Coordinates of C-alpha atoms in Angstrom, one line a residue:
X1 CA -1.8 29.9 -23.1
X2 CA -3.3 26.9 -21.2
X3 CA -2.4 24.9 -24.2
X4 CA 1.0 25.7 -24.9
X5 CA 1.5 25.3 -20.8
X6 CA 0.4 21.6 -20.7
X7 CA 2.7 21.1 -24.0
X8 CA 5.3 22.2 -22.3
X9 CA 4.9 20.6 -19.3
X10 CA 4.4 17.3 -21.5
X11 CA 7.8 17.8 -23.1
X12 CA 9.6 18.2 -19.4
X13 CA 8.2 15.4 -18.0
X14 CA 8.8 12.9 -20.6
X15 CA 12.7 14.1 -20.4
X16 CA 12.7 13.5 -16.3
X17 CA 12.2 11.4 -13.8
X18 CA 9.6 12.9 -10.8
X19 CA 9.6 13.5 -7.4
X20 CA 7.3 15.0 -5.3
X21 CA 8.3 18.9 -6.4
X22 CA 8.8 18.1 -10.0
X23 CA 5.1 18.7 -11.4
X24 CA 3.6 22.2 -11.7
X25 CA -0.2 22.8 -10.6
X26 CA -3.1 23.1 -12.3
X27 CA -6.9 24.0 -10.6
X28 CA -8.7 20.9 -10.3
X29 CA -11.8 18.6 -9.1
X30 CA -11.3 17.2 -6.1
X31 CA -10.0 13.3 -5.6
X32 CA -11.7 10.8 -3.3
X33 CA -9.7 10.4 -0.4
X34 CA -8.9 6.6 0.1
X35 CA -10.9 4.3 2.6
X36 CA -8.3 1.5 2.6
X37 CA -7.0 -0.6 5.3
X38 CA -3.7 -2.9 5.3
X39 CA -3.7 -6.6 7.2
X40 CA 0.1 -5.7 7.8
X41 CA 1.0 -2.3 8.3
X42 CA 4.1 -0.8 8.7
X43 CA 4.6 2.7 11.0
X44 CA 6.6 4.6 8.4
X45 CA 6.8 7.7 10.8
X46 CA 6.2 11.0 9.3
X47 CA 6.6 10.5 5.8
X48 CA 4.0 7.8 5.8
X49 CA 2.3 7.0 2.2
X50 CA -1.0 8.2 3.7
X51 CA 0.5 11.7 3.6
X52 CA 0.4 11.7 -0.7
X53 CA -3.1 12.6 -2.1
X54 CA -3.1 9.9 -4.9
X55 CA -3.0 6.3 -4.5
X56 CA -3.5 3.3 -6.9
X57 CA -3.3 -0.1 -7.0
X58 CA -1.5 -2.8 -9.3
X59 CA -3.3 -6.1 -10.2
X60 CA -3.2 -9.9 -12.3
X61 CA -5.1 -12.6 -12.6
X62 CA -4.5 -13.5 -8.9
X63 CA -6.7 -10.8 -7.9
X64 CA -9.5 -12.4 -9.4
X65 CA -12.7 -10.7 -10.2
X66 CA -12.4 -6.7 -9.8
X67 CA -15.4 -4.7 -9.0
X68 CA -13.6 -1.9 -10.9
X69 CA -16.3 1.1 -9.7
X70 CA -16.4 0.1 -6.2
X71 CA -12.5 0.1 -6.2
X72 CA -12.5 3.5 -7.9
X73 CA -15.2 4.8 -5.2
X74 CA -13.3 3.8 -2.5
X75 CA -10.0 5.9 -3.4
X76 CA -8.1 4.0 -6.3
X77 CA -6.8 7.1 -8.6
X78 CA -4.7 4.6 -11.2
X79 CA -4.2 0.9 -11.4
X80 CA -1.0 -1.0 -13.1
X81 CA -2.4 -4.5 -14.9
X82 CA -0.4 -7.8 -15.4
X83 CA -0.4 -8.4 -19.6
X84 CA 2.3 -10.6 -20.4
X85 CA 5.8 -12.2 -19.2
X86 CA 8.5 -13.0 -20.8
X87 CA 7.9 -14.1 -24.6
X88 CA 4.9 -16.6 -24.1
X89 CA 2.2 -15.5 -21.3
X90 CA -0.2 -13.4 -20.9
X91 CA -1.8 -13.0 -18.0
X92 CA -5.2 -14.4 -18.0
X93 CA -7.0 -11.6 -16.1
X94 CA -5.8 -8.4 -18.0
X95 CA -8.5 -8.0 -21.0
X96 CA -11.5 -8.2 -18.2
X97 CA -9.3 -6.0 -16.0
X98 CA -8.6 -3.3 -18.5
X99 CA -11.9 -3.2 -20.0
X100 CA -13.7 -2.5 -16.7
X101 CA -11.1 -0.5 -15.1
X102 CA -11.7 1.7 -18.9
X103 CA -15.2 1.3 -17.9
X104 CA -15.2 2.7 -14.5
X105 CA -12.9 5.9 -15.7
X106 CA -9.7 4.6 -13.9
X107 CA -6.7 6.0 -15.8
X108 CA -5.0 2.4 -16.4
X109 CA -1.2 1.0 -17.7
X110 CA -0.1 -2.6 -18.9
X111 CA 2.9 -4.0 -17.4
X112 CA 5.1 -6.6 -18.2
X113 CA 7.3 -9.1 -16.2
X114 CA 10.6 -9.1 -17.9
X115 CA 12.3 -12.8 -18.1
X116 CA 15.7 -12.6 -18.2
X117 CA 15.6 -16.0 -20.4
X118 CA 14.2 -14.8 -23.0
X119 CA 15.7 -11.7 -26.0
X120 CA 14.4 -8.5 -25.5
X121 CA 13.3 -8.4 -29.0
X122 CA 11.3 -11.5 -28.4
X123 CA 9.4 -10.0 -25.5
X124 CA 8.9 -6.9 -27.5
X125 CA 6.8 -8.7 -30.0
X126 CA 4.9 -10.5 -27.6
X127 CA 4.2 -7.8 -25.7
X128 CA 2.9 -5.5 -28.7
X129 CA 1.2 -8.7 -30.4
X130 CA -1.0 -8.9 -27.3
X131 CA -1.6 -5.5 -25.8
X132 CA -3.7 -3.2 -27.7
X133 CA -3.3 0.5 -27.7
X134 CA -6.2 1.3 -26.2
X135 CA -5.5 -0.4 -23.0
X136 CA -2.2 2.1 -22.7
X137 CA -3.9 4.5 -21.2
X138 CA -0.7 5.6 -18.7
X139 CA 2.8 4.7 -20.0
X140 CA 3.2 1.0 -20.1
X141 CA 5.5 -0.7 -17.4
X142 CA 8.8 -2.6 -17.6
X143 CA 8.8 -4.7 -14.6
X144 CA 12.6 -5.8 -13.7
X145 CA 13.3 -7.9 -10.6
X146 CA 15.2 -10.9 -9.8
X147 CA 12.6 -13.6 -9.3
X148 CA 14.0 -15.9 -7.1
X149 CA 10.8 -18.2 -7.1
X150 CA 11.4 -19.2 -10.8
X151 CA 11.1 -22.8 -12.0
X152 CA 12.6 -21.8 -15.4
X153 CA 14.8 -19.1 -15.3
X154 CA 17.5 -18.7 -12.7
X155 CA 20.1 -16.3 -15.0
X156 CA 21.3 -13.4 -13.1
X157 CA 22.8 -11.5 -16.5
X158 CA 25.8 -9.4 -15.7
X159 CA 24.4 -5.4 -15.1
X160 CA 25.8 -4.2 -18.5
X161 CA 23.6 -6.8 -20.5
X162 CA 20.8 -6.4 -18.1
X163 CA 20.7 -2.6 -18.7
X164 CA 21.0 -3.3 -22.7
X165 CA 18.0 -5.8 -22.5
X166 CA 16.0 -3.3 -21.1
X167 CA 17.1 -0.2 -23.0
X168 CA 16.5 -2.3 -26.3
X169 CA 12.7 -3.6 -25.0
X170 CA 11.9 0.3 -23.5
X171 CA 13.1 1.7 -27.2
X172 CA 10.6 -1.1 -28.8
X173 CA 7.6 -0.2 -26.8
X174 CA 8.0 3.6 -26.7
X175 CA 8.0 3.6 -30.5
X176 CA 4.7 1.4 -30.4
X177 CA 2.8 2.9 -28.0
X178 CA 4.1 6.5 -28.5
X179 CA 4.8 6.7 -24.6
X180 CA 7.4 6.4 -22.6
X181 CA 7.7 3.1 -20.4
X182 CA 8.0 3.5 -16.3
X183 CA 10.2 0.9 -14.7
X184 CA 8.8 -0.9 -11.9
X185 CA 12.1 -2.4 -9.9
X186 CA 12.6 -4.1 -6.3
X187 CA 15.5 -3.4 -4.3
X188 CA 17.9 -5.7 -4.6
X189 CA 17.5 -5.5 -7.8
X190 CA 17.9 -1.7 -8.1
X191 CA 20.9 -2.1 -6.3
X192 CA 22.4 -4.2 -8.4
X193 CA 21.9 -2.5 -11.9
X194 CA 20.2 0.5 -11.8
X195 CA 21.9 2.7 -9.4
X196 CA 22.8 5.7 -11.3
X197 CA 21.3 4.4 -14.9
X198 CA 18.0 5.4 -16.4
X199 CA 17.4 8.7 -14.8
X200 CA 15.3 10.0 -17.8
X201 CA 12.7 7.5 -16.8
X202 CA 10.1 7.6 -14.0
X203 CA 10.6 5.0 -11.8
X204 CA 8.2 2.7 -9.7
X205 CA 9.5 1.3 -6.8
X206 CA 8.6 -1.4 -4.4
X207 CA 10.0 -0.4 -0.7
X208 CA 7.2 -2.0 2.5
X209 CA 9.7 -2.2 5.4
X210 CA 11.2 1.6 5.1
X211 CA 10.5 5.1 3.0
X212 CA 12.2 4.8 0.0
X213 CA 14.3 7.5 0.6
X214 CA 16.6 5.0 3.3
X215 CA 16.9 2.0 0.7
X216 CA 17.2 3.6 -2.7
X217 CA 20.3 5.5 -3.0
X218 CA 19.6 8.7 -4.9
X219 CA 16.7 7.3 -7.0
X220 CA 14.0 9.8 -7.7
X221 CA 10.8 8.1 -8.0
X222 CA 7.1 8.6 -9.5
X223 CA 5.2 5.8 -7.8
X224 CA 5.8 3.6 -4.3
X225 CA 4.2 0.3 -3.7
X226 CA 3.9 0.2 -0.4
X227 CA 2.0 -2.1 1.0
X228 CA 1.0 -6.1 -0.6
X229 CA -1.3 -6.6 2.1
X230 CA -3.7 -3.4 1.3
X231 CA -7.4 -3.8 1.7
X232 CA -9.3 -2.0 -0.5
X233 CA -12.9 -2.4 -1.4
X234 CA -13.7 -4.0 -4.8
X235 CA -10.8 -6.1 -4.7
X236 CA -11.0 -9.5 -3.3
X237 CA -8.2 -10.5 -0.5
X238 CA -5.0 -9.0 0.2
X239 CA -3.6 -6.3 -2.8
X240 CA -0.8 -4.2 -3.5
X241 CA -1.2 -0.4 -2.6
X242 CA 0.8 2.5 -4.4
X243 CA 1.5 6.1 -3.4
X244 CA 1.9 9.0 -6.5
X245 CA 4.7 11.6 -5.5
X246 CA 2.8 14.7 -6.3
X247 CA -0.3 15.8 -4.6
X248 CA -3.7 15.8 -6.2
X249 CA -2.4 18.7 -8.7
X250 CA 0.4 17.8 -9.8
X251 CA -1.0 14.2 -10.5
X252 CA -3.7 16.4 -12.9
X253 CA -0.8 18.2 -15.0
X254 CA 1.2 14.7 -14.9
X255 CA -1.9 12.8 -16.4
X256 CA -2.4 15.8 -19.2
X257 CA 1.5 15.5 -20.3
X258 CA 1.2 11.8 -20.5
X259 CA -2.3 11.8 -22.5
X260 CA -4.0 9.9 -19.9

């Protein structure tokens, strides 16, 4: 019975985006409760990201060197790593950060920083040619934002083509990696494409000013980055903080559906 419950449970969630309601429970271990601290914070009233049992962090080679156990000690339940961009970098940090973070029993995911200069396909290969399959150990992440700092790439495709780039690289890696990508997205750019596309994929969304429930019209979401000015111990300087929907349980049944 237990078995043909998680199976089904797998099957749902792959076909849905999440909320906080959206996983069934499961008895489990208890969670460290995080000991973080934030050089910026913001006073998100009651729904504050404090309030959700689970909470990760996403990191590159800017974070420099990771004491991956003392991070995982302190509260870190997941971690998202920088592995490539666009169709020619990879970031220099992410074999030393997945290893340890493998090491240290943090369930882990790859993401990659979508360049809107380059074909899908192209970033596809890349992508595949440099991440292994052992380091998916969560569903990989698309990341799609407008990055306004770029020295090389200031195209703003048109939202049909931008959705169509990023269906065609999602279908590429999903029949790799046998797992369903998570689209990390900031809000202007949500705005601008995503708003009502997609809705069969969990979403990861970056919202530090306001809940994302005021700024991202009807968007069910899995994961929040709230914070880019988190302190957490293990992790040298300032680092982004994330937020799980669910509560500690549902988090448990979400990791069994997605083989984590």
């Amino acid at each position: 019975m237990t078995r043909l419950l998680i199976a089904l449970l797998s099957a749902a969630l792959l076909l849905t985006a999440c909320s906080v309601t959206d996983f069934d429970s499961l008895s489990t271990a208890s969670i460290v409760r995080p000991k973080f601290q934030d050089n910026d914070p913001v006073d998100f009233g009651a729904r504050h990201p404090h309030r959700h049992d689970i909470h990760g962090i996403d990191v590159s080679k800017w974070n420099g060197d990771i004491d991956w156990r003392a991070a995982r000690g302190s509260g870190v339940s997941f971690a998202f790593i920088k592995a490539t961009e666009g169709k020619d970098r990879i970031d220099s940090g992410f074999e030393r950060n997945w290893r340890q973070a493998a090491a240290a029993d943090v369930p882990h995911a790859p993401y990659h920083f979508y360049y809107f200069c380059s074909t899908a396909d192209d970033q596809a290969d890349w992508f595949i040619r440099n991440v292994p399959k052992a380091s998916v150990r969560l569903p990989p992440v698309l990341d799609v934002e407008w990055n306004h700092a770029s020295p090389t790439c200031k195209l703003r495709p048109d939202s049909t083509t931008v959705r169509a780039a990023m269906q065609r690289f999602m279908d590429r890696i999903e029949a790799h990696y046998g797992k369903r990508p998570i689209i990390y997205t900031t809000v202007d750019f949500h705005r601008d494409n995503l708003v009502g596309h997609f809705d069969d994929y969990h979403f990861w969304i970056r919202s530090t000013a306001a809940h994302p429930e005021d700024i991202y019209a009807s968007r069910r979401w899995a994961f929040w980055q709230y914070t880019a000015t988190g302190v957490v111990p293990g992790v040298p300087g300032n680092t982004d903080i994330n937020v799980f929907a669910g509560t500690e349980k549902n988090w448990r049944t979400w990791l069994a559906s997605v083989g984590g």
